[in-house]
């Protein structure tokens, strides 16, 4: 059975819904985060896209027009940030649909888009998806809080330990 994936901008009614959906799977994603995204969306600093499958919330993604990651920011590379698909909707095209929309938006402003991906197995599905879509490492190595990790340094393998990737949109 085919399921209908619908995409739409983040709306005022979404923060509470998103917080509850992620709390139901044990993730802490407070309403305040999404209220901030709404403010950035209104200011034109961030694009926020919500995905629904057959009318039910399935995931979301955002595109920062100016990245917090200094090399992307300095080079004018927008960054896909905070892409999340609820587990029951993974491997059903939701992440692909979100990335299609965000990459289309990025392409309207330049030839490349960036994305960061965590290093732990929790990010395995995202790592595979991004490589399959043509993202490659930016060549700067592992980052922690958007800063390079020096050889031999010890950092926690948490959500802030990332590899930054870029994709040519031309």
PDB file of C-alpha atoms in Angstrom:
ATOM      1  CA  UNK A   1       0.000   0.000   0.000  1.00  0.00           C
ATOM      2  CA  UNK A   2       1.366   3.413  -0.969  1.00  0.00           C
ATOM      3  CA  UNK A   3       1.343   6.104   1.654  1.00  0.00           C
ATOM      4  CA  UNK A   4       1.013   9.791   0.891  1.00  0.00           C
ATOM      5  CA  UNK A   5       3.904  11.932   2.126  1.00  0.00           C
ATOM      6  CA  UNK A   6       2.923  15.586   2.437  1.00  0.00           C
ATOM      7  CA  UNK A   7       5.373  18.386   3.194  1.00  0.00           C
ATOM      8  CA  UNK A   8       4.516  21.762   4.654  1.00  0.00           C
ATOM      9  CA  UNK A   9       6.185  24.626   6.526  1.00  0.00           C
ATOM     10  CA  UNK A  10       6.406  24.522  10.318  1.00  0.00           C
ATOM     11  CA  UNK A  11       3.259  26.125  11.767  1.00  0.00           C
ATOM     12  CA  UNK A  12       2.367  27.834  15.049  1.00  0.00           C
ATOM     13  CA  UNK A  13       0.452  24.754  16.197  1.00  0.00           C
ATOM     14  CA  UNK A  14       3.422  22.394  15.693  1.00  0.00           C
ATOM     15  CA  UNK A  15       5.778  22.945  18.665  1.00  0.00           C
ATOM     16  CA  UNK A  16       3.558  21.164  21.187  1.00  0.00           C
ATOM     17  CA  UNK A  17       2.801  18.344  18.713  1.00  0.00           C
ATOM     18  CA  UNK A  18       6.483  17.780  17.893  1.00  0.00           C
ATOM     19  CA  UNK A  19       7.537  17.831  21.542  1.00  0.00           C
ATOM     20  CA  UNK A  20       4.895  15.190  22.359  1.00  0.00           C
ATOM     21  CA  UNK A  21       5.767  12.991  19.370  1.00  0.00           C
ATOM     22  CA  UNK A  22       9.426  12.850  20.347  1.00  0.00           C
ATOM     23  CA  UNK A  23       8.695  12.490  24.067  1.00  0.00           C
ATOM     24  CA  UNK A  24       6.665   9.384  23.163  1.00  0.00           C
ATOM     25  CA  UNK A  25       9.879   7.750  21.878  1.00  0.00           C
ATOM     26  CA  UNK A  26      12.004   8.987  24.788  1.00  0.00           C
ATOM     27  CA  UNK A  27      13.659  11.953  23.078  1.00  0.00           C
ATOM     28  CA  UNK A  28      13.796  15.370  24.758  1.00  0.00           C
ATOM     29  CA  UNK A  29      12.952  17.961  22.120  1.00  0.00           C
ATOM     30  CA  UNK A  30      11.227  20.819  23.964  1.00  0.00           C
ATOM     31  CA  UNK A  31       8.659  23.151  22.454  1.00  0.00           C
ATOM     32  CA  UNK A  32      11.078  26.035  22.929  1.00  0.00           C
ATOM     33  CA  UNK A  33      13.341  24.556  20.261  1.00  0.00           C
ATOM     34  CA  UNK A  34      10.518  24.678  17.719  1.00  0.00           C
ATOM     35  CA  UNK A  35       9.363  28.116  18.841  1.00  0.00           C
ATOM     36  CA  UNK A  36      12.911  29.267  18.071  1.00  0.00           C
ATOM     37  CA  UNK A  37      12.700  27.606  14.656  1.00  0.00           C
ATOM     38  CA  UNK A  38       9.410  29.415  13.985  1.00  0.00           C
ATOM     39  CA  UNK A  39      11.027  32.754  14.856  1.00  0.00           C
ATOM     40  CA  UNK A  40      13.998  31.994  12.590  1.00  0.00           C
ATOM     41  CA  UNK A  41      11.641  30.871   9.821  1.00  0.00           C
ATOM     42  CA  UNK A  42       9.724  34.157  10.078  1.00  0.00           C
ATOM     43  CA  UNK A  43      13.015  36.095   9.974  1.00  0.00           C
ATOM     44  CA  UNK A  44      14.120  34.199   6.852  1.00  0.00           C
ATOM     45  CA  UNK A  45      17.129  32.638   8.614  1.00  0.00           C
ATOM     46  CA  UNK A  46      15.846  29.057   8.576  1.00  0.00           C
ATOM     47  CA  UNK A  47      13.524  26.975   6.410  1.00  0.00           C
ATOM     48  CA  UNK A  48      11.524  24.420   8.407  1.00  0.00           C
ATOM     49  CA  UNK A  49       9.707  21.580   6.658  1.00  0.00           C
ATOM     50  CA  UNK A  50       7.324  19.150   8.371  1.00  0.00           C
ATOM     51  CA  UNK A  51       6.494  15.762   6.832  1.00  0.00           C
ATOM     52  CA  UNK A  52       3.216  13.956   7.352  1.00  0.00           C
ATOM     53  CA  UNK A  53       2.320  10.458   6.191  1.00  0.00           C
ATOM     54  CA  UNK A  54      -1.382   9.925   5.631  1.00  0.00           C
ATOM     55  CA  UNK A  55      -2.001  13.031   7.779  1.00  0.00           C
ATOM     56  CA  UNK A  56       0.137  11.911  10.752  1.00  0.00           C
ATOM     57  CA  UNK A  57       3.333  13.698  11.804  1.00  0.00           C
ATOM     58  CA  UNK A  58       6.323  11.696  10.541  1.00  0.00           C
ATOM     59  CA  UNK A  59       9.343  13.999  10.738  1.00  0.00           C
ATOM     60  CA  UNK A  60      10.867  17.367   9.973  1.00  0.00           C
ATOM     61  CA  UNK A  61      14.033  19.019   8.768  1.00  0.00           C
ATOM     62  CA  UNK A  62      15.470  22.487   8.688  1.00  0.00           C
ATOM     63  CA  UNK A  63      17.884  24.424   6.511  1.00  0.00           C
ATOM     64  CA  UNK A  64      20.001  27.140   8.109  1.00  0.00           C
ATOM     65  CA  UNK A  65      20.713  29.804   5.529  1.00  0.00           C
ATOM     66  CA  UNK A  66      23.849  30.733   7.497  1.00  0.00           C
ATOM     67  CA  UNK A  67      25.466  27.763   9.223  1.00  0.00           C
ATOM     68  CA  UNK A  68      26.862  27.805  12.751  1.00  0.00           C
ATOM     69  CA  UNK A  69      29.770  25.728  11.398  1.00  0.00           C
ATOM     70  CA  UNK A  70      32.442  28.347  10.574  1.00  0.00           C
ATOM     71  CA  UNK A  71      33.737  26.865   7.271  1.00  0.00           C
ATOM     72  CA  UNK A  72      30.197  26.588   5.874  1.00  0.00           C
ATOM     73  CA  UNK A  73      29.270  30.040   7.148  1.00  0.00           C
ATOM     74  CA  UNK A  74      32.446  31.602   5.708  1.00  0.00           C
ATOM     75  CA  UNK A  75      31.868  29.922   2.319  1.00  0.00           C
ATOM     76  CA  UNK A  76      28.137  30.756   2.200  1.00  0.00           C
ATOM     77  CA  UNK A  77      27.106  27.084   2.300  1.00  0.00           C
ATOM     78  CA  UNK A  78      23.632  26.610   3.832  1.00  0.00           C
ATOM     79  CA  UNK A  79      23.335  23.662   6.218  1.00  0.00           C
ATOM     80  CA  UNK A  80      20.626  21.048   6.569  1.00  0.00           C
ATOM     81  CA  UNK A  81      20.231  20.875  10.329  1.00  0.00           C
ATOM     82  CA  UNK A  82      18.139  18.843  12.726  1.00  0.00           C
ATOM     83  CA  UNK A  83      16.631  16.328  10.308  1.00  0.00           C
ATOM     84  CA  UNK A  84      14.515  13.803  12.207  1.00  0.00           C
ATOM     85  CA  UNK A  85      12.145  11.067  11.093  1.00  0.00           C
ATOM     86  CA  UNK A  86      10.141   9.116  13.672  1.00  0.00           C
ATOM     87  CA  UNK A  87      11.200   5.442  13.712  1.00  0.00           C
ATOM     88  CA  UNK A  88       7.910   4.020  12.349  1.00  0.00           C
ATOM     89  CA  UNK A  89       8.310   6.203   9.237  1.00  0.00           C
ATOM     90  CA  UNK A  90      11.946   5.429   8.444  1.00  0.00           C
ATOM     91  CA  UNK A  91      12.825   3.633   5.198  1.00  0.00           C
ATOM     92  CA  UNK A  92       9.530   4.849   3.716  1.00  0.00           C
ATOM     93  CA  UNK A  93      10.820   7.872   1.778  1.00  0.00           C
ATOM     94  CA  UNK A  94      10.181  10.525   4.420  1.00  0.00           C
ATOM     95  CA  UNK A  95      13.844  11.482   4.910  1.00  0.00           C
ATOM     96  CA  UNK A  96      14.347  11.520   1.146  1.00  0.00           C
ATOM     97  CA  UNK A  97      11.328  13.789   0.657  1.00  0.00           C
ATOM     98  CA  UNK A  98      12.564  16.178   3.348  1.00  0.00           C
ATOM     99  CA  UNK A  99      16.071  16.285   1.883  1.00  0.00           C
ATOM    100  CA  UNK A 100      14.670  16.848  -1.623  1.00  0.00           C
ATOM    101  CA  UNK A 101      12.766  19.899  -0.375  1.00  0.00           C
ATOM    102  CA  UNK A 102      15.664  21.312   1.650  1.00  0.00           C
ATOM    103  CA  UNK A 103      18.212  20.744  -1.131  1.00  0.00           C
ATOM    104  CA  UNK A 104      15.865  22.431  -3.605  1.00  0.00           C
ATOM    105  CA  UNK A 105      15.702  25.449  -1.286  1.00  0.00           C
ATOM    106  CA  UNK A 106      19.504  25.470  -0.873  1.00  0.00           C
ATOM    107  CA  UNK A 107      20.037  25.244  -4.652  1.00  0.00           C
ATOM    108  CA  UNK A 108      18.082  28.473  -5.102  1.00  0.00           C
ATOM    109  CA  UNK A 109      20.859  30.250  -3.158  1.00  0.00           C
ATOM    110  CA  UNK A 110      24.060  28.516  -4.230  1.00  0.00           C
ATOM    111  CA  UNK A 111      25.802  25.490  -5.703  1.00  0.00           C
ATOM    112  CA  UNK A 112      26.418  23.517  -2.489  1.00  0.00           C
ATOM    113  CA  UNK A 113      24.692  22.403   0.689  1.00  0.00           C
ATOM    114  CA  UNK A 114      26.197  21.048   3.894  1.00  0.00           C
ATOM    115  CA  UNK A 115      25.064  18.657   6.584  1.00  0.00           C
ATOM    116  CA  UNK A 116      26.561  17.253   9.776  1.00  0.00           C
ATOM    117  CA  UNK A 117      26.125  13.661  10.875  1.00  0.00           C
ATOM    118  CA  UNK A 118      26.810  12.036  14.202  1.00  0.00           C
ATOM    119  CA  UNK A 119      29.487   9.379  14.472  1.00  0.00           C
ATOM    120  CA  UNK A 120      27.734   6.792  16.649  1.00  0.00           C
ATOM    121  CA  UNK A 121      25.659   3.871  15.407  1.00  0.00           C
ATOM    122  CA  UNK A 122      22.542   5.855  16.337  1.00  0.00           C
ATOM    123  CA  UNK A 123      23.242   7.862  13.173  1.00  0.00           C
ATOM    124  CA  UNK A 124      23.924   4.840  10.954  1.00  0.00           C
ATOM    125  CA  UNK A 125      20.773   5.244   8.851  1.00  0.00           C
ATOM    126  CA  UNK A 126      21.524   8.940   8.301  1.00  0.00           C
ATOM    127  CA  UNK A 127      25.169   8.218   7.449  1.00  0.00           C
ATOM    128  CA  UNK A 128      24.101   5.760   4.761  1.00  0.00           C
ATOM    129  CA  UNK A 129      21.354   8.017   3.377  1.00  0.00           C
ATOM    130  CA  UNK A 130      23.639  11.028   3.060  1.00  0.00           C
ATOM    131  CA  UNK A 131      26.362   9.072   1.253  1.00  0.00           C
ATOM    132  CA  UNK A 132      23.783   7.540  -1.096  1.00  0.00           C
ATOM    133  CA  UNK A 133      22.567  11.074  -1.905  1.00  0.00           C
ATOM    134  CA  UNK A 134      26.044  12.274  -2.850  1.00  0.00           C
ATOM    135  CA  UNK A 135      27.238  13.963   0.342  1.00  0.00           C
ATOM    136  CA  UNK A 136      30.997  13.672   0.950  1.00  0.00           C
ATOM    137  CA  UNK A 137      33.149  14.678   3.938  1.00  0.00           C
ATOM    138  CA  UNK A 138      34.350  18.272   3.801  1.00  0.00           C
ATOM    139  CA  UNK A 139      37.874  17.042   4.593  1.00  0.00           C
ATOM    140  CA  UNK A 140      38.237  18.773   7.947  1.00  0.00           C
ATOM    141  CA  UNK A 141      37.847  15.638  10.083  1.00  0.00           C
ATOM    142  CA  UNK A 142      35.794  15.106  13.212  1.00  0.00           C
ATOM    143  CA  UNK A 143      34.159  18.122  14.818  1.00  0.00           C
ATOM    144  CA  UNK A 144      32.844  18.573  18.337  1.00  0.00           C
ATOM    145  CA  UNK A 145      30.574  21.568  18.889  1.00  0.00           C
ATOM    146  CA  UNK A 146      31.544  22.760  15.371  1.00  0.00           C
ATOM    147  CA  UNK A 147      35.256  22.849  16.318  1.00  0.00           C
ATOM    148  CA  UNK A 148      37.986  20.525  14.985  1.00  0.00           C
ATOM    149  CA  UNK A 149      39.067  17.662  17.228  1.00  0.00           C
ATOM    150  CA  UNK A 150      42.859  17.627  17.423  1.00  0.00           C
ATOM    151  CA  UNK A 151      44.677  14.348  16.765  1.00  0.00           C
ATOM    152  CA  UNK A 152      44.925  12.399  20.023  1.00  0.00           C
ATOM    153  CA  UNK A 153      42.275  14.506  21.759  1.00  0.00           C
ATOM    154  CA  UNK A 154      39.514  12.782  23.673  1.00  0.00           C
ATOM    155  CA  UNK A 155      35.917  13.895  23.200  1.00  0.00           C
ATOM    156  CA  UNK A 156      32.674  12.189  24.156  1.00  0.00           C
ATOM    157  CA  UNK A 157      30.958  10.275  21.369  1.00  0.00           C
ATOM    158  CA  UNK A 158      27.778  12.276  21.847  1.00  0.00           C
ATOM    159  CA  UNK A 159      25.413  14.101  19.504  1.00  0.00           C
ATOM    160  CA  UNK A 160      27.946  16.929  19.140  1.00  0.00           C
ATOM    161  CA  UNK A 161      30.684  14.688  17.671  1.00  0.00           C
ATOM    162  CA  UNK A 162      30.086  15.002  13.937  1.00  0.00           C
ATOM    163  CA  UNK A 163      31.520  14.661  10.489  1.00  0.00           C
ATOM    164  CA  UNK A 164      30.573  17.548   8.252  1.00  0.00           C
ATOM    165  CA  UNK A 165      29.537  16.681   4.705  1.00  0.00           C
ATOM    166  CA  UNK A 166      28.915  18.701   1.544  1.00  0.00           C
ATOM    167  CA  UNK A 167      26.993  18.055  -1.647  1.00  0.00           C
ATOM    168  CA  UNK A 168      27.367  19.731  -5.006  1.00  0.00           C
ATOM    169  CA  UNK A 169      23.881  20.708  -6.200  1.00  0.00           C
ATOM    170  CA  UNK A 170      24.869  21.627  -9.769  1.00  0.00           C
TER     171      UNK A 170
END
